[in-house]
Coordinates of C-alpha atoms and ligand atoms in Angstrom, one line a residue:
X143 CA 67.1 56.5 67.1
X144 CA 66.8 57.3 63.5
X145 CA 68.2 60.8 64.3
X146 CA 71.4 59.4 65.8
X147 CA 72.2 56.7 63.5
X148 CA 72.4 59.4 60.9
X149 CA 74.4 61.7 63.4
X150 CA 77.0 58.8 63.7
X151 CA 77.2 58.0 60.1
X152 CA 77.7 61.9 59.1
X153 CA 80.4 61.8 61.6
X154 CA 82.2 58.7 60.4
X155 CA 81.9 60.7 57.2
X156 CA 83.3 63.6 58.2
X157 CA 86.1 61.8 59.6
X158 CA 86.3 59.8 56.8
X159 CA 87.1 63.0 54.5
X160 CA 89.5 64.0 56.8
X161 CA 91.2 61.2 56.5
X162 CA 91.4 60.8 52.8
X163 CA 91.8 65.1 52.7
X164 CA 94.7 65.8 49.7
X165 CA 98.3 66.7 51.0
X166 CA 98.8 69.6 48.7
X167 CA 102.1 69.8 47.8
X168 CA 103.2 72.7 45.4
X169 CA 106.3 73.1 43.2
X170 CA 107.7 75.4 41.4
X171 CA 110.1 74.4 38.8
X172 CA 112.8 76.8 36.6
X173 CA 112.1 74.9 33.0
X174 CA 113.3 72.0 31.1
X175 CA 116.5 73.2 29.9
X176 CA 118.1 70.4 30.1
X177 CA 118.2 66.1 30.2
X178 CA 118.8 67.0 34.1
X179 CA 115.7 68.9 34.4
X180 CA 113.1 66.7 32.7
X181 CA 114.3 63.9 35.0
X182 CA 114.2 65.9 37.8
X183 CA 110.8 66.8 37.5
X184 CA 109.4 63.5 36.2
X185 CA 110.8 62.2 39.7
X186 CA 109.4 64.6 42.0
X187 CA 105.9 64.9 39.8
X188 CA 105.5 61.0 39.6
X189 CA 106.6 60.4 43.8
X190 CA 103.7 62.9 44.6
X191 CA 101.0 62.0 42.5
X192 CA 101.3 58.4 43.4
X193 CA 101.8 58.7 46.9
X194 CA 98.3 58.1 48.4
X195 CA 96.3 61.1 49.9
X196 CA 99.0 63.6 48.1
X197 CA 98.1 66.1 45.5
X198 CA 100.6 67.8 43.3
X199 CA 100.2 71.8 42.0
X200 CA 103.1 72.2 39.7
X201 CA 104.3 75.1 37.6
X202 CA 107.3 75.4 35.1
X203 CA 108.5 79.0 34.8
X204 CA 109.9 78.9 31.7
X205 CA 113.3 80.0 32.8
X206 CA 111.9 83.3 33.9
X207 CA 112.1 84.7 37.7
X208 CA 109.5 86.8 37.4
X209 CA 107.0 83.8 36.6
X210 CA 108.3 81.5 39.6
X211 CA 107.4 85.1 42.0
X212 CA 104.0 84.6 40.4
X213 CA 104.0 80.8 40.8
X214 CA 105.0 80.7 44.7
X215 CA 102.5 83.9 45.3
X216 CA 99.5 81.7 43.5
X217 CA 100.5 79.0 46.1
X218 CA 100.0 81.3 49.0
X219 CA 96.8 82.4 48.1
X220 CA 96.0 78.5 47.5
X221 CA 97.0 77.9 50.8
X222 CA 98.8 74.5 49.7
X223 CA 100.5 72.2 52.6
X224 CA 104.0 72.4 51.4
X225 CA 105.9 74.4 49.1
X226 CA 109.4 72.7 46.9
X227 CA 111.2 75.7 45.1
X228 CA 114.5 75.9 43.3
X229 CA 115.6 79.3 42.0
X230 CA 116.6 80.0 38.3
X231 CA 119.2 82.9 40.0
X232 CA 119.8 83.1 42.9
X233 CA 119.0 86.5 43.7
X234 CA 115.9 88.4 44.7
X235 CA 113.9 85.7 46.4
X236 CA 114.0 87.5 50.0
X237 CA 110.6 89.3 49.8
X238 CA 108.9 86.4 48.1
X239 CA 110.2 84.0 50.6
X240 CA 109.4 85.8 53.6
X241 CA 105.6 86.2 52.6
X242 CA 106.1 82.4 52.0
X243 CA 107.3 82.0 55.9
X244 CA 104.9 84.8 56.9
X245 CA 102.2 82.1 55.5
X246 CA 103.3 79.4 57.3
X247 CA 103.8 77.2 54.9
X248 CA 106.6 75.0 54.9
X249 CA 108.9 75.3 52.6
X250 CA 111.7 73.0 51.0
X251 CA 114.2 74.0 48.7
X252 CA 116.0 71.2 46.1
X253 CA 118.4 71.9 44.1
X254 CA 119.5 75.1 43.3
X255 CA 119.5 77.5 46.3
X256 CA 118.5 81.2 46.7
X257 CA 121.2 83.8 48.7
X258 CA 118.9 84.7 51.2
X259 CA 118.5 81.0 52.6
X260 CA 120.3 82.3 55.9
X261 CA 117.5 84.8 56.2
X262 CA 114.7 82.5 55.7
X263 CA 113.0 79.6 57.5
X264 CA 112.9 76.6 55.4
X265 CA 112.6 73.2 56.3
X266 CA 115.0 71.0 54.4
X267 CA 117.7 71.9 51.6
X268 CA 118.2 69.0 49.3
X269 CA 120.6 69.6 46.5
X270 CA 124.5 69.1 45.3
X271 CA 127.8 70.5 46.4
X272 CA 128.4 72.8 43.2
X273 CA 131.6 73.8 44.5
X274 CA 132.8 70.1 44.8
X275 CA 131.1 69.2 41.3
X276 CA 133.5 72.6 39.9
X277 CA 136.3 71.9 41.1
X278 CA 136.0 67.8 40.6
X279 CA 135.7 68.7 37.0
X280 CA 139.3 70.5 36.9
X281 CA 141.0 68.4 39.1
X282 CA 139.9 65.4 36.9
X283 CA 141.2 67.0 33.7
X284 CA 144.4 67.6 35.7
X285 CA 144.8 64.0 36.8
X286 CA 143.8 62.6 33.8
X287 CA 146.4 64.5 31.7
X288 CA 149.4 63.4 34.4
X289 CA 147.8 59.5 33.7
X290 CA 148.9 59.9 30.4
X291 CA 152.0 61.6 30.7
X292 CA 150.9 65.3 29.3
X293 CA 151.1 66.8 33.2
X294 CA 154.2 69.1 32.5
X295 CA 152.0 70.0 29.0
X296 CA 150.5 73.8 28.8
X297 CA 147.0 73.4 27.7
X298 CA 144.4 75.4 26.7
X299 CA 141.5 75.4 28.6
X300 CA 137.7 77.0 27.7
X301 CA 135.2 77.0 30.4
X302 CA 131.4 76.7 29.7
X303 CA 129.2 78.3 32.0
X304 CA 125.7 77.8 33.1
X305 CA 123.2 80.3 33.6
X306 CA 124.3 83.5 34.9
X307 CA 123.6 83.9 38.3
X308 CA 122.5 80.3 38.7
X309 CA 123.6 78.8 41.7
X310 CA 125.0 75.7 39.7
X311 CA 126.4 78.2 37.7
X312 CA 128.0 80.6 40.4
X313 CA 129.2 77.6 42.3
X314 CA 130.6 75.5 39.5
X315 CA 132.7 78.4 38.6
X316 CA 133.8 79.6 41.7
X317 CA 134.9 75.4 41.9
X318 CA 136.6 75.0 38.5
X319 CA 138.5 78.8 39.4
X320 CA 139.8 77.5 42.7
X321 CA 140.8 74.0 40.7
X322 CA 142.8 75.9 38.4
X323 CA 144.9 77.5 40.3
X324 CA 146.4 73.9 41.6
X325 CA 147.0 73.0 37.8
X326 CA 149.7 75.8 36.5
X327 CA 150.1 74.2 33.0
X328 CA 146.0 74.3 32.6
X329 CA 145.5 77.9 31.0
X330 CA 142.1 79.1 30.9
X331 CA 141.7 81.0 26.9
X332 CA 137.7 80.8 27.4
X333 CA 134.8 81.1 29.5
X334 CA 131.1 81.7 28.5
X335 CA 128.2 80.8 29.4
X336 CA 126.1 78.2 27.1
X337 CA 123.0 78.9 29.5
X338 CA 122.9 74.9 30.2
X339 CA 121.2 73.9 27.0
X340 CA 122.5 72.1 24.0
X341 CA 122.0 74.9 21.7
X342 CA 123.5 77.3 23.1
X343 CA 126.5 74.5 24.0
X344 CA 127.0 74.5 20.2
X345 CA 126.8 77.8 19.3
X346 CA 129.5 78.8 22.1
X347 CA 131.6 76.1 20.8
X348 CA 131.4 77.3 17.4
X349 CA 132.4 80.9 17.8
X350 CA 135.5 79.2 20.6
X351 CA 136.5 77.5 17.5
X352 CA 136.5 80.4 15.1
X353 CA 138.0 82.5 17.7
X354 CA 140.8 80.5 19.5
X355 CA 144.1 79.3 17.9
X356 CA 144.2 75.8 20.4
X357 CA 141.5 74.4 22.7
X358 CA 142.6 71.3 24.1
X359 CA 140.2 70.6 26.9
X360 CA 136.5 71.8 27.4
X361 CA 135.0 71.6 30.9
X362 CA 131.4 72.0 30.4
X363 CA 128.9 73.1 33.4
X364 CA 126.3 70.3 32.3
X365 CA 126.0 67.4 30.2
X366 CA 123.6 69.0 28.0
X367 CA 126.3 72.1 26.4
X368 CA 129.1 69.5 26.6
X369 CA 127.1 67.2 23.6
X370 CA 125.9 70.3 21.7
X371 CA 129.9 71.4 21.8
X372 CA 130.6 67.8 20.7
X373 CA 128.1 68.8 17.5
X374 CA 130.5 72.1 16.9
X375 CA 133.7 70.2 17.2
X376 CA 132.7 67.3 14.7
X377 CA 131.1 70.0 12.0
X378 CA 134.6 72.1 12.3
X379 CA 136.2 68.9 11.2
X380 CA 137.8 68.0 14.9
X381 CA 137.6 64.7 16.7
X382 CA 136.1 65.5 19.9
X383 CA 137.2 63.0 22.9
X384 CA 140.6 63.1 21.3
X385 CA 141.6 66.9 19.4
X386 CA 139.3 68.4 22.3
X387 CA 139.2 66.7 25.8
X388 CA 135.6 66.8 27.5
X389 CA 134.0 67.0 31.0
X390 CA 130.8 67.7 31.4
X391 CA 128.9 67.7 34.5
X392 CA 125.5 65.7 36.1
X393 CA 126.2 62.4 34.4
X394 CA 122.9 61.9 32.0
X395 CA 122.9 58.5 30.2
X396 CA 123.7 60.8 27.0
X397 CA 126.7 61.4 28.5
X398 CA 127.4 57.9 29.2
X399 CA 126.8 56.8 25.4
X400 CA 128.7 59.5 24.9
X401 CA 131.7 58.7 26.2
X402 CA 131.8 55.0 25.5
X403 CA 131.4 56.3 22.3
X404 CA 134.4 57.7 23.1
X405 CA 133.2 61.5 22.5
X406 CA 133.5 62.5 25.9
X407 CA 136.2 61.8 28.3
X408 CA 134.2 62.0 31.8
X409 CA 130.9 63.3 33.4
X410 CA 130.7 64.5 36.9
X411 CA 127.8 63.3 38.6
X412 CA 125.0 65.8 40.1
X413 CA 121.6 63.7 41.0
X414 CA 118.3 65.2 40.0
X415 CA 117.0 62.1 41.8
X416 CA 115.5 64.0 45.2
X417 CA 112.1 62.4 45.5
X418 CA 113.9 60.3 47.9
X419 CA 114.3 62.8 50.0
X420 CA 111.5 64.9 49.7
X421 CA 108.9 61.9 50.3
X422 CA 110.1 60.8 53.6
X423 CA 110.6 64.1 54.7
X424 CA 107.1 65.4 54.2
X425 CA 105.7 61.7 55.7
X426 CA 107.6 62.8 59.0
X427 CA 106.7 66.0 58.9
X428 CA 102.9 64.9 58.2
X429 CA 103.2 62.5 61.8
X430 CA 104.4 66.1 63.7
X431 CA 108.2 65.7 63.5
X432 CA 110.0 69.2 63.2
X433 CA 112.8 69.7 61.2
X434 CA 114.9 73.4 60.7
X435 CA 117.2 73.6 58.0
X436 CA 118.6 70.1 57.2
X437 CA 121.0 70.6 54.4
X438 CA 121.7 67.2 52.4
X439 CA 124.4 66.9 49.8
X440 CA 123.8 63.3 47.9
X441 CA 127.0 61.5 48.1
X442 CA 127.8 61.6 43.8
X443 CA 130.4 59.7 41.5
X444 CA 132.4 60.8 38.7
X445 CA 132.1 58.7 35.6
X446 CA 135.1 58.2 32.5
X447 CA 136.3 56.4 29.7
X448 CA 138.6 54.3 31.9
X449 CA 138.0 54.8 35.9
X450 CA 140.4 55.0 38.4
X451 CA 141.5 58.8 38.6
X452 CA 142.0 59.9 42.5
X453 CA 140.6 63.2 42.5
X454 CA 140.8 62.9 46.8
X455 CA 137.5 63.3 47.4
X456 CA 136.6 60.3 45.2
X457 CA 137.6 57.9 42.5
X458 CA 136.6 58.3 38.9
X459 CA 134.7 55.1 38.0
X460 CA 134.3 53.5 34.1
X461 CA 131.5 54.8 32.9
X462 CA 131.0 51.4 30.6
X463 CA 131.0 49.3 33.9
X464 CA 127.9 51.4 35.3
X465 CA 125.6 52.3 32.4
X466 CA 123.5 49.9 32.2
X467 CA 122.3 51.3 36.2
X468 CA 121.9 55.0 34.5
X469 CA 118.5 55.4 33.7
X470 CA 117.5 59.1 32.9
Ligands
LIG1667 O1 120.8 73.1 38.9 C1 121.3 71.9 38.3 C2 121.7 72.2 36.9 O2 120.6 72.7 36.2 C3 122.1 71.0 36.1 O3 123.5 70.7 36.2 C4 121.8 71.4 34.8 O4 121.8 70.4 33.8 C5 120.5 72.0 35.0 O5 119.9 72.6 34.0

C-alpha cells in the first residue's frame, strides 16, 4: 500500500513538473542603438519574464551579424521552444535560418526582416511597413510646405539614412525615393547614412552644414539622428524647426518634446510595442494552433506641430494633443 501511495505521489509530481516546465523563449536582439530599441526590448523582455511558466534567453549582438549567427546557433544547441529574431542587415541569414527550421523550432521574426523570408518557414512576421513609413515622411514635408504656401518653392532636401543594408534602412529609402518623385520642387542635395544613432545624426549634420550652401528640410530615418542633427544645427548657429525643417521617424517621446518644443516639425510613427503580438501568439501556439507566415503591419500615426496634414493614407495628428499617451 505504502509502495503505491508513493508511486501515486511521484506521479502527481512528475506531472506536476510538467506542468510548471519553462516555455523557453529565445531572442536575439541587433543592439541599443537607439530610444526605439531600448523600448523595444524592455517590452518583449518584461512580457516574457512575467508571463507565468515562460523563461526568457536573450542576447544583444552589439550591432554585429556575425554575433546574432552565433546567438541563434547557441539557441539551437539549447534546444529553446521558440526563437524571436530581427536582423541588423538583411542579408545572409539563409543558412542560419534553415538550420533554425531544420531544428524545428519555431521561429518569429519582429521587426526588421531578413531577404530570404520567402525561403524560410517562420511562423509570424510582426513588424512596420518601412516603405509606407519612407514615403509618409516625404509626402508630409510636401503637404506641409503647400499648407503654408511654399508648394511652388524649390527646396533643398538632405536625406539621413539608417544602417546600410538595414531593412528599415533599405525600405525607408526606397519609400522617401518613390515620394520624391511626386514632389518636383523637393530637390534631394544629400543622403547618408547616420547609422540610426544620435551621434552619428550629429556628425552627419555637421559635415551637411559645412558642405551644402542651403538645407531647408531634413528627413531623418529615426528619431534618434533627427535630435543629434538638431544638436549640429543649433551649434552652427541655425534655428532648427524653423531655418531647417525636420521629420524624423518612429515617434519617441523625445521627439514629441521635441517638437512641441518646436525643434522638430513631425515624427512618423513606427511601434517597437510587439509584445502584444508575440504573447498571444505563442499562448495559441502553446494550446496546438498552427500558424504559417502571418505578416502584421501595426496600423501607426504620424505626429506634428499642428495635425491635420492628409498624407492619403492617414492624417497627421498634433503631437501636443497625444503626449501625454507616449510613454517610451
Ligand atoms: O528597425 C527599426 C529601426 O531601428 C528604428 O526606426 C530605429 O530607431 C531602430 O534603431
Amino acid at each position: 500500500m505504502k509502495k503505491l501511495l508513493a508511486l501515486a505521489l511521484g506521479l502527481v509530481l512528475v506531472l506536476n513538473v510538467a506542468a510548471y516546465a519553462d516555455v523557453v523563449i529565445a531572442f536575439s536582439q541587433i543592439g541599443q542603438e537607439s530610444d526605439w530599441r531600448t523600448a523595444n526590448t524592455d517590452d518583449l523582455k518584461s512580457a516574457i519574464e512575467n508571463h507565468p511558466g515562460w523563461k526568457l534567453v536573450y542576447d544583444d549582438a552589439q550591432q554585429k551579424q556575425e554575433n546574432q549567427i552565433k546567438a541563434l546557433r547557441n539557441f539551437i544547441t539549447q534546444n529553446v521552444d521558440y526563437i524571436l529574431f530581427t536582423g541588423v542587415v538583411s542579408t545572409g541569414w539563409d543558412e542560419v535560418l534553415k538550420e533554425v527550421n531544420e531544428a524545428e523550432i519555431p521561429l518569429l521574426l519582429i521587426d526588421r526582416m531578413p531577404d530570404c523570408a520567402d525561403k524560410i518557414e517562420y511562423v509570424a512576421a510582426f513588424g512596420g511597413d518601412f516603405v509606407e513609413e519612407g514615403r509618409r515622411q516625404v509626402a508630409w514635408a510636401g503637404e506641409y510646405l503647400k499648407s503654408i504656401g511654399r508648394g511652388d518653392e524649390d527646396v533643398n532636401v538632405v536625406i539621413m539614412e539608417g544602417t546600410t543594408g538595414a531593412s528599415a534602412q533599405t525600405g525607408r529609402t526606397e519609400g522617401n525615393l518613390k515620394a520624391l518623385e511626386s514632389y518636383p520642387h523637393l530637390k534631394k542635395v544629400g543622403q547618408q547614412s547616420g547609422n540610426f544613432t544620435r551621434a552619428e545624426g550629429q556628425a552627419v549634420m555637421e559635415s551637411w552644414l559645412k558642405s551644402i550652401d542651403k538645407i531647408d528640410v531634413l528627413i531623418a530615418q529615426n528619431d534618434d539622428m533627427a535630435l543629434g542633427a538638431i544638436d549640429a544645427i543649433k551649434a552652427a548657429g541655425k534655428v532648427p524647426g524653423k531655418d531647417i525643417i525636420i521629420v524624423g521617424c518612429d515617434s519617441v517621446k523625445a521627439a514629441f518634446d521635441a517638437i512641441v518644443a518646436g525643434e522638430m516639425n513631425c515624427t512618423v510613427e513606427c511601434t517597437p510595442l510587439y509584445s502584444r503580438f508575440v504573447v498571444p501568439t505563442i499562448e495559441k501556439l502553446e494550446k496546438g494552433e498552427k500558424f504559417s507566415k502571418t505578416v502584421v503591419h501595426p496600423e501607426e500615426g504620424v505626429f506634428d506641430t499642428n495635425g491635420g496634414i492628409d498624407l492619403g493614407t492617414v492624417k497627421s495628428i498634433k503631437a501636443a494633443d497625444v503626449i501625454s499617451q507616449r510613454q517610451y
